[in-house]
């Protein structure tokens, strides 16, 4: 970075204070997921609340406003100007919501999470419904305060996926749904059947752990800048680019859980470990968007380590960790079993073909809730109707239906679309990458460095200096285009299921 003026340096130091809160919060989050004793949980949420409050106060302080005005008037440094833009976005958004309203909302959500857990356990949606109603009302109010063009839901999409609007999703999602429905039908009609039972065999946790560590090293995750732990839900914790930790989940008789979540979280971590060091300590040292983040995790999980070429090269390596059972499983049967497709009730257990159906269902419901077209109490009914329409399966209870995800109880509206956008971005980037990198050769020789370097050059290093659609356009010379995902899935599943 060019030499900074004294004032610019002061501004950067001010941001470092905020960054210190962020790093502390992420470290506590890692600890809460992987290490904390049960007795420490209550105290912990108080500390997290306190630090988050301090961070928010600083981000929206008069001092911040002074710095922003001053920097806008005086700084000619390109990076500083981008940092100012990002800080101003956060400042403006937060300032539009009265402090008292925000505090009430945070309290409501933390109660709602506990109520949701209980409602889910008891399978009683009516317990959760009044909380959900209130959360929706708050989000409607926030959207009005933030402002938006077109659909009210755009205000919430902007928090996760800047540049993506309802107007775009309402074209992209139905087209994608049509193609996925056809693919799912073709798999169903195929004479080839995946036998998932072949994959289930007692696999000692220690060996699974060694397998996860080995595959993470292969794809270029740097253990000197990270570590692998265990948690109920696999996660990645980016404290800063020099310290990006992972957690995975081991299931003794199903190695897929730990192996593919390690790779998935490893993909998130590769992004964070390779963000440009010039951005460190600024709010731009982060991913472009939630969807772009997801594109990187899905890329390594689905496009690399679930590719036929990867297993042709590495099946023997895998079997050197695996129990003897796998000696009698052929590569063909193993590979087909990894690609089982089955419409199911639970989103997080869904395969790559049916997964996006779950996401589109939530997208339609969130949009309708925000718009006031559907009331919280009508959700179970509408949920089941859409499940029938999208996937042809209907839950027998709300626990496996509308109560399955934590997102709405935490107030996370506008987040779900990022998951499917992650697939769409990944496929589009994959097509662009293949024009410059000999992908098939890389898989034959386990040359993951060339692939990782391409992504670092085009995606990772830029951090949050580019918005997702801007980045996509620059790298692929195209607007958002779901056809790449459809083509990729059609080819892959067509080969496996012979259609
Ligand atoms: Zn992810």
Tab-separated table of N, CA and C in Angstrom, residues 83-240:
chain	number	residue	atom	x	y	z
A	83	UNK	N	-12.293	1.456	1.691
A	83	UNK	CA	-12.596	1.155	3.095
A	83	UNK	C	-13.672	2.117	3.603
A	84	UNK	N	-13.531	3.390	3.236
A	84	UNK	CA	-14.504	4.405	3.661
A	84	UNK	C	-15.904	4.042	3.154
A	85	UNK	N	-15.967	3.598	1.908
A	85	UNK	CA	-17.251	3.232	1.313
A	85	UNK	C	-17.931	2.114	2.126
A	86	UNK	N	-17.132	1.101	2.491
A	86	UNK	CA	-17.678	-0.023	3.247
A	86	UNK	C	-18.108	0.429	4.646
A	87	UNK	N	-17.263	1.236	5.312
A	87	UNK	CA	-17.591	1.706	6.664
A	87	UNK	C	-18.852	2.564	6.631
A	88	UNK	N	-18.982	3.342	5.581
A	88	UNK	CA	-20.141	4.220	5.476
A	88	UNK	C	-21.425	3.412	5.277
A	89	UNK	N	-21.320	2.349	4.497
A	89	UNK	CA	-22.479	1.479	4.266
A	89	UNK	C	-22.983	0.925	5.612
A	90	UNK	N	-22.048	0.413	6.416
A	90	UNK	CA	-22.407	-0.150	7.722
A	90	UNK	C	-22.953	0.952	8.627
A	91	UNK	N	-22.270	2.111	8.619
A	91	UNK	CA	-22.674	3.238	9.457
A	91	UNK	C	-24.105	3.672	9.140
A	92	UNK	N	-24.370	3.882	7.860
A	92	UNK	CA	-25.695	4.367	7.448
A	92	UNK	C	-26.783	3.373	7.830
A	93	UNK	N	-26.525	2.092	7.539
A	93	UNK	CA	-27.547	1.071	7.822
A	93	UNK	C	-27.855	1.005	9.314
A	94	UNK	N	-26.794	0.956	10.113
A	94	UNK	CA	-27.005	0.814	11.555
A	94	UNK	C	-27.676	2.054	12.145
A	95	UNK	N	-27.279	3.232	11.658
A	95	UNK	CA	-27.835	4.460	12.229
A	95	UNK	C	-29.320	4.622	11.924
A	96	UNK	N	-29.786	3.967	10.874
A	96	UNK	CA	-31.189	4.123	10.507
A	96	UNK	C	-32.115	3.398	11.478
A	97	UNK	N	-31.542	2.446	12.229
A	97	UNK	CA	-32.382	1.722	13.182
A	97	UNK	C	-32.145	2.294	14.577
A	98	UNK	N	-33.211	2.816	15.214
A	98	UNK	CA	-33.025	3.384	16.551
A	98	UNK	C	-32.436	2.332	17.501
A	99	UNK	N	-31.503	2.809	18.319
A	99	UNK	CA	-30.806	1.899	19.225
A	99	UNK	C	-31.738	1.035	20.059
A	100	UNK	N	-32.802	1.687	20.561
A	100	UNK	CA	-33.746	0.981	21.439
A	100	UNK	C	-34.430	-0.160	20.661
A	101	UNK	N	-34.841	0.138	19.447
A	101	UNK	CA	-35.502	-0.877	18.613
A	101	UNK	C	-34.558	-2.058	18.390
A	102	UNK	N	-33.299	-1.729	18.095
A	102	UNK	CA	-32.337	-2.798	17.807
A	102	UNK	C	-32.118	-3.681	19.041
A	103	UNK	N	-31.977	-3.045	20.199
A	103	UNK	CA	-31.790	-3.828	21.431
A	103	UNK	C	-32.977	-4.754	21.679
A	104	UNK	N	-34.190	-4.219	21.477
A	104	UNK	CA	-35.404	-5.040	21.674
A	104	UNK	C	-35.387	-6.239	20.724
A	105	UNK	N	-34.955	-5.975	19.509
A	105	UNK	CA	-34.934	-7.028	18.492
A	105	UNK	C	-33.923	-8.124	18.856
A	106	UNK	N	-32.738	-7.710	19.306
A	106	UNK	CA	-31.713	-8.690	19.685
A	106	UNK	C	-32.215	-9.563	20.840
A	107	UNK	N	-32.869	-8.921	21.804
A	107	UNK	CA	-33.417	-9.670	22.941
A	107	UNK	C	-34.499	-10.647	22.462
A	108	UNK	N	-35.374	-10.143	21.581
A	108	UNK	CA	-36.435	-11.003	21.042
A	108	UNK	C	-35.838	-12.237	20.354
A	109	UNK	N	-34.819	-12.026	19.539
A	109	UNK	CA	-34.231	-13.143	18.798
A	109	UNK	C	-33.567	-14.145	19.740
A	110	UNK	N	-32.902	-13.639	20.769
A	110	UNK	CA	-32.227	-14.616	21.634
A	110	UNK	C	-33.267	-15.441	22.390
A	111	UNK	N	-34.411	-14.824	22.746
A	111	UNK	CA	-35.499	-15.611	23.356
A	111	UNK	C	-36.079	-16.579	22.335
A	112	UNK	N	-36.281	-16.060	21.121
A	112	UNK	CA	-36.921	-16.867	20.072
A	112	UNK	C	-36.115	-18.127	19.764
A	113	UNK	N	-34.786	-18.017	19.832
A	113	UNK	CA	-33.958	-19.200	19.557
A	113	UNK	C	-34.240	-20.307	20.566
A	114	UNK	N	-34.357	-19.900	21.850
A	114	UNK	CA	-34.640	-20.896	22.895
A	114	UNK	C	-36.039	-21.479	22.706
A	115	UNK	N	-37.005	-20.606	22.364
A	115	UNK	CA	-38.380	-21.082	22.167
A	115	UNK	C	-38.445	-22.008	20.946
A	116	UNK	N	-37.735	-21.635	19.905
A	116	UNK	CA	-37.709	-22.479	18.698
A	116	UNK	C	-37.196	-23.888	19.047
A	117	UNK	N	-36.141	-23.924	19.854
A	117	UNK	CA	-35.572	-25.224	20.230
A	117	UNK	C	-36.605	-26.083	20.956
A	118	UNK	N	-37.337	-25.417	21.863
A	118	UNK	CA	-38.351	-26.138	22.630
A	118	UNK	C	-39.501	-26.571	21.719
A	119	UNK	N	-39.939	-25.651	20.855
A	119	UNK	CA	-41.039	-25.948	19.943
A	119	UNK	C	-40.682	-27.114	19.034
A	120	UNK	N	-39.425	-27.132	18.620
A	120	UNK	CA	-38.972	-28.193	17.733
A	120	UNK	C	-38.984	-29.531	18.472
A	121	UNK	N	-38.469	-29.473	19.693
A	121	UNK	CA	-38.433	-30.701	20.500
A	121	UNK	C	-39.841	-31.242	20.705
A	122	UNK	N	-40.778	-30.333	21.038
A	122	UNK	CA	-42.158	-30.753	21.326
A	122	UNK	C	-43.013	-30.877	20.073
A	123	UNK	N	-42.447	-30.482	18.936
A	123	UNK	CA	-43.191	-30.519	17.684
A	123	UNK	C	-44.445	-29.644	17.765
A	124	UNK	N	-44.296	-28.469	18.388
A	124	UNK	CA	-45.445	-27.564	18.551
A	124	UNK	C	-45.140	-26.199	17.941
A	125	UNK	N	-45.572	-26.005	16.724
A	125	UNK	CA	-45.307	-24.742	16.021
A	125	UNK	C	-45.947	-23.551	16.742
A	126	UNK	N	-47.105	-23.800	17.397
A	126	UNK	CA	-47.838	-22.693	18.031
A	126	UNK	C	-47.009	-21.982	19.103
A	127	UNK	N	-46.045	-22.682	19.724
A	127	UNK	CA	-45.177	-22.031	20.712
A	127	UNK	C	-44.319	-20.958	20.044
A	128	UNK	N	-43.822	-21.290	18.874
A	128	UNK	CA	-42.860	-20.432	18.175
A	128	UNK	C	-43.554	-19.319	17.371
A	129	UNK	N	-44.783	-19.584	16.962
A	129	UNK	CA	-45.466	-18.689	16.023
A	129	UNK	C	-45.514	-17.217	16.457
A	130	UNK	N	-45.908	-16.900	17.722
A	130	UNK	CA	-45.942	-15.469	18.089
A	130	UNK	C	-44.569	-14.802	17.988
A	131	UNK	N	-43.518	-15.527	18.291
A	131	UNK	CA	-42.158	-14.967	18.187
A	131	UNK	C	-41.805	-14.705	16.721
A	132	UNK	N	-42.142	-15.682	15.895
A	132	UNK	CA	-41.839	-15.524	14.474
A	132	UNK	C	-42.595	-14.327	13.894
A	133	UNK	N	-43.868	-14.183	14.315
A	133	UNK	CA	-44.661	-13.040	13.843
A	133	UNK	C	-43.958	-11.722	14.164
A	134	UNK	N	-43.474	-11.604	15.406
A	134	UNK	CA	-42.808	-10.379	15.838
A	134	UNK	C	-41.506	-10.157	15.042
A	135	UNK	N	-40.753	-11.248	14.850
A	135	UNK	CA	-39.483	-11.130	14.114
A	135	UNK	C	-39.741	-10.642	12.686
A	136	UNK	N	-40.792	-11.171	12.081
A	136	UNK	CA	-41.136	-10.730	10.722
A	136	UNK	C	-41.498	-9.245	10.731
A	137	UNK	N	-42.298	-8.825	11.736
A	137	UNK	CA	-42.680	-7.406	11.816
A	137	UNK	C	-41.455	-6.495	11.930
A	138	UNK	N	-40.507	-6.912	12.774
A	138	UNK	CA	-39.277	-6.129	12.899
A	138	UNK	C	-38.553	-6.035	11.560
A	139	UNK	N	-38.466	-7.167	10.865
A	139	UNK	CA	-37.750	-7.155	9.581
A	139	UNK	C	-38.463	-6.292	8.540
A	140	UNK	N	-39.803	-6.286	8.609
A	140	UNK	CA	-40.556	-5.391	7.711
A	140	UNK	C	-40.202	-3.944	8.027
A	141	UNK	N	-40.141	-3.639	9.344
A	141	UNK	CA	-39.827	-2.281	9.777
A	141	UNK	C	-38.401	-1.891	9.350
A	142	UNK	N	-37.450	-2.823	9.557
A	142	UNK	CA	-36.055	-2.544	9.179
A	142	UNK	C	-35.956	-2.254	7.684
A	143	UNK	N	-36.650	-3.073	6.897
A	143	UNK	CA	-36.594	-2.896	5.436
A	143	UNK	C	-37.073	-1.494	5.067
A	144	UNK	N	-38.148	-1.042	5.731
A	144	UNK	CA	-38.671	0.305	5.440
A	144	UNK	C	-37.658	1.375	5.849
A	145	UNK	N	-36.999	1.161	7.000
A	145	UNK	CA	-36.027	2.148	7.474
A	145	UNK	C	-34.788	2.193	6.575
A	146	UNK	N	-34.339	1.014	6.155
A	146	UNK	CA	-33.145	0.968	5.291
A	146	UNK	C	-33.446	1.536	3.909
A	147	UNK	N	-34.690	1.250	3.454
A	147	UNK	CA	-35.066	1.674	2.107
A	147	UNK	C	-34.676	0.630	1.067
A	148	UNK	N	-35.360	0.657	-0.062
A	148	UNK	CA	-35.108	-0.340	-1.112
A	148	UNK	C	-35.759	0.124	-2.396
A	149	UNK	N	-35.352	-0.514	-3.484
A	149	UNK	CA	-36.058	-0.299	-4.748
A	149	UNK	C	-36.808	-1.567	-5.081
A	150	UNK	N	-37.987	-1.445	-5.656
A	150	UNK	CA	-38.745	-2.638	-6.046
A	150	UNK	C	-39.308	-3.346	-4.833
A	151	UNK	N	-39.003	-4.637	-4.720
A	151	UNK	CA	-39.562	-5.473	-3.661
A	151	UNK	C	-38.940	-5.190	-2.290
A	152	UNK	N	-39.769	-5.234	-1.245
A	152	UNK	CA	-39.281	-4.973	0.112
A	152	UNK	C	-38.169	-5.950	0.535
A	153	UNK	N	-38.255	-7.160	0.027
A	153	UNK	CA	-37.261	-8.196	0.378
A	153	UNK	C	-35.854	-7.817	-0.103
A	154	UNK	N	-35.789	-6.926	-1.095
A	154	UNK	CA	-34.472	-6.493	-1.596
A	154	UNK	C	-33.620	-5.868	-0.502
A	155	UNK	N	-34.284	-5.212	0.464
A	155	UNK	CA	-33.543	-4.575	1.559
A	155	UNK	C	-32.787	-5.632	2.361
A	156	UNK	N	-33.359	-6.822	2.493
A	156	UNK	CA	-32.716	-7.885	3.279
A	156	UNK	C	-31.677	-8.640	2.448
A	157	UNK	N	-31.997	-8.840	1.169
A	157	UNK	CA	-31.019	-9.494	0.282
A	157	UNK	C	-29.717	-8.701	0.266
A	158	UNK	N	-29.854	-7.390	0.302
A	158	UNK	CA	-28.691	-6.512	0.222
A	158	UNK	C	-27.713	-6.741	1.375
A	159	UNK	N	-28.211	-7.207	2.506
A	159	UNK	CA	-27.315	-7.471	3.648
A	159	UNK	C	-26.372	-8.647	3.392
A	160	UNK	N	-26.816	-9.593	2.577
A	160	UNK	CA	-26.027	-10.802	2.362
A	160	UNK	C	-25.413	-10.889	0.974
A	161	UNK	N	-26.152	-10.389	-0.006
A	161	UNK	CA	-25.764	-10.586	-1.397
A	161	UNK	C	-25.957	-9.282	-2.148
A	162	UNK	N	-25.111	-8.261	-1.877
A	162	UNK	CA	-25.329	-6.964	-2.508
A	162	UNK	C	-25.361	-7.087	-4.030
A	163	UNK	N	-26.342	-6.440	-4.639
A	163	UNK	CA	-26.459	-6.493	-6.098
A	163	UNK	C	-27.506	-7.494	-6.559
A	164	UNK	N	-27.800	-8.491	-5.719
A	164	UNK	CA	-28.808	-9.487	-6.089
A	164	UNK	C	-30.187	-8.990	-5.630
A	165	UNK	N	-31.160	-9.073	-6.536
A	165	UNK	CA	-32.502	-8.593	-6.204
A	165	UNK	C	-33.550	-9.671	-6.471
A	166	UNK	N	-34.733	-9.426	-5.929
A	166	UNK	CA	-35.881	-10.296	-6.198
A	166	UNK	C	-36.117	-10.397	-7.702
A	167	UNK	N	-35.943	-9.271	-8.384
A	167	UNK	CA	-36.184	-9.252	-9.830
A	167	UNK	C	-35.260	-10.255	-10.535
A	168	UNK	N	-34.022	-10.391	-10.054
A	168	UNK	CA	-33.092	-11.374	-10.636
A	168	UNK	C	-33.478	-12.787	-10.208
A	169	UNK	N	-33.695	-12.969	-8.920
A	169	UNK	CA	-33.968	-14.321	-8.414
A	169	UNK	C	-35.258	-14.895	-8.983
A	170	UNK	N	-36.237	-14.005	-9.237
A	170	UNK	CA	-37.510	-14.494	-9.762
A	170	UNK	C	-37.389	-14.986	-11.204
A	171	UNK	N	-36.272	-14.681	-11.846
A	171	UNK	CA	-36.013	-15.237	-13.180
A	171	UNK	C	-35.116	-16.477	-13.037
A	172	UNK	N	-34.049	-16.332	-12.252
A	172	UNK	CA	-33.044	-17.395	-12.139
A	172	UNK	C	-33.603	-18.641	-11.429
A	173	UNK	N	-34.279	-18.449	-10.333
A	173	UNK	CA	-34.727	-19.611	-9.551
A	173	UNK	C	-35.762	-20.488	-10.274
A	174	UNK	N	-36.836	-19.911	-10.854
A	174	UNK	CA	-37.791	-20.800	-11.533
A	174	UNK	C	-37.152	-21.580	-12.691
A	175	UNK	N	-36.233	-20.936	-13.419
A	175	UNK	CA	-35.573	-21.650	-14.524
A	175	UNK	C	-34.747	-22.809	-13.972
A	176	UNK	N	-34.054	-22.542	-12.886
A	176	UNK	CA	-33.230	-23.575	-12.270
A	176	UNK	C	-34.103	-24.713	-11.730
A	177	UNK	N	-35.231	-24.328	-11.147
A	177	UNK	CA	-36.118	-25.343	-10.567
A	177	UNK	C	-36.631	-26.296	-11.648
A	178	UNK	N	-36.952	-25.729	-12.801
A	178	UNK	CA	-37.464	-26.531	-13.907
A	178	UNK	C	-36.393	-27.556	-14.330
A	179	UNK	N	-35.158	-27.088	-14.485
A	179	UNK	CA	-34.083	-27.997	-14.918
A	179	UNK	C	-33.799	-29.058	-13.858
A	180	UNK	N	-33.769	-28.645	-12.597
A	180	UNK	CA	-33.475	-29.613	-11.536
A	180	UNK	C	-34.579	-30.663	-11.435
A	181	UNK	N	-35.828	-30.217	-11.587
A	181	UNK	CA	-36.945	-31.160	-11.515
A	181	UNK	C	-36.780	-32.229	-12.594
A	182	UNK	N	-36.412	-31.795	-13.785
A	182	UNK	CA	-36.243	-32.743	-14.878
A	182	UNK	C	-35.093	-33.712	-14.582
A	183	UNK	N	-33.994	-33.197	-14.040
A	183	UNK	CA	-32.859	-34.075	-13.709
A	183	UNK	C	-33.246	-35.100	-12.638
A	184	UNK	N	-33.964	-34.633	-11.629
A	184	UNK	CA	-34.369	-35.535	-10.540
A	184	UNK	C	-35.259	-36.649	-11.101
A	185	UNK	N	-36.162	-36.278	-12.023
A	185	UNK	CA	-37.038	-37.272	-12.654
A	185	UNK	C	-36.217	-38.305	-13.434
A	186	UNK	N	-35.204	-37.809	-14.147
A	186	UNK	CA	-34.386	-38.734	-14.963
A	186	UNK	C	-33.582	-39.688	-14.078
A	187	UNK	N	-33.102	-39.189	-12.962
A	187	UNK	CA	-32.374	-40.069	-12.040
A	187	UNK	C	-33.323	-41.139	-11.499
A	188	UNK	N	-34.541	-40.700	-11.170
A	188	UNK	CA	-35.535	-41.615	-10.609
A	188	UNK	C	-35.853	-42.747	-11.596
A	189	UNK	N	-35.910	-42.392	-12.881
A	189	UNK	CA	-36.286	-43.366	-13.908
A	189	UNK	C	-35.113	-44.243	-14.337
A	190	UNK	N	-33.904	-43.907	-13.860
A	190	UNK	CA	-32.715	-44.636	-14.332
A	190	UNK	C	-32.641	-46.056	-13.776
A	191	UNK	N	-32.104	-46.977	-14.608
A	191	UNK	CA	-31.896	-48.349	-14.100
A	191	UNK	C	-30.744	-48.406	-13.088
A	192	UNK	N	-29.884	-47.390	-13.091
A	192	UNK	CA	-28.759	-47.380	-12.148
A	192	UNK	C	-29.273	-46.960	-10.775
A	193	UNK	N	-28.956	-47.736	-9.767
A	193	UNK	CA	-29.392	-47.391	-8.409
A	193	UNK	C	-28.168	-47.253	-7.505
A	194	UNK	N	-28.152	-46.161	-6.743
A	194	UNK	CA	-27.052	-45.968	-5.792
A	194	UNK	C	-27.324	-46.814	-4.548
A	195	UNK	N	-26.287	-47.536	-4.116
A	195	UNK	CA	-26.440	-48.343	-2.905
A	195	UNK	C	-25.617	-47.701	-1.785
A	196	UNK	N	-26.286	-46.849	-1.019
A	196	UNK	CA	-25.591	-46.086	0.012
A	196	UNK	C	-25.076	-46.985	1.136
A	197	UNK	N	-25.694	-48.142	1.296
A	197	UNK	CA	-25.260	-49.032	2.387
A	197	UNK	C	-23.796	-49.462	2.214
A	198	UNK	N	-23.311	-49.413	0.957
A	198	UNK	CA	-21.902	-49.771	0.708
A	198	UNK	C	-20.937	-48.837	1.441
A	199	UNK	N	-21.399	-47.602	1.682
A	199	UNK	CA	-20.513	-46.592	2.278
A	199	UNK	C	-20.512	-46.654	3.794
A	200	UNK	N	-21.446	-47.419	4.344
A	200	UNK	CA	-21.601	-47.418	5.799
A	200	UNK	C	-20.927	-48.629	6.413
A	201	UNK	N	-19.845	-48.323	7.130
A	201	UNK	CA	-19.087	-49.388	7.772
A	201	UNK	C	-18.354	-48.734	8.933
A	202	UNK	N	-18.214	-49.420	10.060
A	202	UNK	CA	-17.511	-48.802	11.190
A	202	UNK	C	-16.128	-48.300	10.768
A	203	UNK	N	-15.899	-47.011	10.951
A	203	UNK	CA	-14.679	-46.361	10.474
A	203	UNK	C	-14.131	-45.606	11.684
A	204	UNK	N	-13.067	-46.114	12.325
A	204	UNK	CA	-12.597	-45.504	13.573
A	204	UNK	C	-12.403	-43.986	13.436
A	205	UNK	N	-12.878	-43.257	14.445
A	205	UNK	CA	-12.831	-41.787	14.407
A	205	UNK	C	-11.394	-41.285	14.186
A	206	UNK	N	-10.429	-41.936	14.844
A	206	UNK	CA	-9.029	-41.501	14.696
A	206	UNK	C	-8.586	-41.557	13.232
A	207	UNK	N	-9.037	-42.637	12.548
A	207	UNK	CA	-8.681	-42.783	11.128
A	207	UNK	C	-9.399	-41.733	10.280
A	208	UNK	N	-10.668	-41.450	10.640
A	208	UNK	CA	-11.404	-40.410	9.909
A	208	UNK	C	-10.713	-39.058	10.091
A	209	UNK	N	-10.194	-38.842	11.302
A	209	UNK	CA	-9.524	-37.575	11.587
A	209	UNK	C	-8.263	-37.456	10.721
A	210	UNK	N	-7.512	-38.554	10.649
A	210	UNK	CA	-6.294	-38.542	9.827
A	210	UNK	C	-6.651	-38.299	8.360
A	211	UNK	N	-7.774	-38.889	7.923
A	211	UNK	CA	-8.233	-38.706	6.539
A	211	UNK	C	-8.578	-37.233	6.276
A	212	UNK	N	-9.315	-36.627	7.214
A	212	UNK	CA	-9.668	-35.203	7.072
A	212	UNK	C	-8.420	-34.339	7.008
A	213	UNK	N	-7.473	-34.602	7.894
A	213	UNK	CA	-6.248	-33.784	7.915
A	213	UNK	C	-5.479	-33.934	6.600
A	214	UNK	N	-5.448	-35.177	6.120
A	214	UNK	CA	-4.705	-35.446	4.900
A	214	UNK	C	-5.330	-34.727	3.702
A	215	UNK	N	-6.664	-34.795	3.603
A	215	UNK	CA	-7.300	-34.174	2.437
A	215	UNK	C	-7.203	-32.648	2.521
A	216	UNK	N	-7.261	-32.111	3.736
A	216	UNK	CA	-7.124	-30.653	3.886
A	216	UNK	C	-5.733	-30.202	3.454
A	217	UNK	N	-4.736	-30.997	3.816
A	217	UNK	CA	-3.376	-30.650	3.381
A	217	UNK	C	-3.264	-30.722	1.863
A	218	UNK	N	-3.907	-31.764	1.282
A	218	UNK	CA	-3.857	-31.917	-0.178
A	218	UNK	C	-4.407	-30.686	-0.893
A	219	UNK	N	-5.541	-30.154	-0.404
A	219	UNK	CA	-6.156	-29.037	-1.135
A	219	UNK	C	-5.497	-27.708	-0.803
A	220	UNK	N	-4.538	-27.722	0.117
A	220	UNK	CA	-3.758	-26.500	0.348
A	220	UNK	C	-4.140	-25.704	1.580
A	221	UNK	N	-4.939	-26.322	2.470
A	221	UNK	CA	-5.248	-25.645	3.736
A	221	UNK	C	-3.985	-25.641	4.583
A	222	UNK	N	-3.629	-24.490	5.111
A	222	UNK	CA	-2.373	-24.379	5.866
A	222	UNK	C	-2.622	-24.581	7.354
A	223	UNK	N	-2.138	-25.698	7.864
A	223	UNK	CA	-2.348	-25.977	9.292
A	223	UNK	C	-1.541	-25.044	10.186
A	224	UNK	N	-0.451	-24.464	9.647
A	224	UNK	CA	0.277	-23.509	10.501
A	224	UNK	C	-0.535	-22.226	10.687
A	225	UNK	N	-1.587	-22.068	9.880
A	225	UNK	CA	-2.494	-20.926	10.048
A	225	UNK	C	-3.914	-21.395	10.365
A	226	UNK	N	-4.026	-22.533	11.024
A	226	UNK	CA	-5.357	-23.036	11.329
A	226	UNK	C	-5.308	-24.263	12.205
A	227	UNK	N	-6.450	-24.870	12.435
A	227	UNK	CA	-6.526	-26.119	13.181
A	227	UNK	C	-7.891	-26.743	12.925
A	228	UNK	N	-7.986	-28.024	13.211
A	228	UNK	CA	-9.234	-28.754	12.963
A	228	UNK	C	-9.776	-29.289	14.281
A	229	UNK	N	-11.005	-28.896	14.628
A	229	UNK	CA	-11.646	-29.378	15.851
A	229	UNK	C	-12.970	-30.061	15.522
A	230	UNK	N	-13.676	-30.437	16.579
A	230	UNK	CA	-14.950	-31.123	16.420
A	230	UNK	C	-16.073	-30.231	16.963
A	231	UNK	N	-17.218	-30.210	16.279
A	231	UNK	CA	-18.376	-29.485	16.826
A	231	UNK	C	-19.661	-30.124	16.308
A	232	UNK	N	-20.784	-29.760	16.932
A	232	UNK	CA	-22.076	-30.363	16.554
A	232	UNK	C	-22.418	-29.995	15.104
A	233	UNK	N	-22.110	-28.754	14.728
A	233	UNK	CA	-22.297	-28.345	13.336
A	233	UNK	C	-20.952	-27.905	12.781
A	234	UNK	N	-20.522	-28.505	11.676
A	234	UNK	CA	-19.236	-28.113	11.085
A	234	UNK	C	-19.219	-26.618	10.779
A	235	UNK	N	-18.065	-26.009	10.892
A	235	UNK	CA	-17.994	-24.546	10.821
A	235	UNK	C	-16.597	-24.114	10.431
A	236	UNK	N	-16.443	-22.882	9.930
A	236	UNK	CA	-15.102	-22.318	9.825
A	236	UNK	C	-15.096	-20.973	10.538
A	237	UNK	N	-13.999	-20.706	11.207
A	237	UNK	CA	-13.905	-19.503	12.042
A	237	UNK	C	-12.702	-18.701	11.562
A	238	UNK	N	-12.973	-17.615	10.858
A	238	UNK	CA	-11.880	-16.818	10.316
A	238	UNK	C	-11.565	-15.691	11.295
A	239	UNK	N	-10.532	-15.875	12.093
A	239	UNK	CA	-10.146	-14.838	13.050
A	239	UNK	C	-9.408	-13.740	12.288
A	240	UNK	N	-8.420	-14.131	11.499
A	240	UNK	CA	-7.795	-13.260	10.496
A	240	UNK	C	-7.120	-14.211	9.499
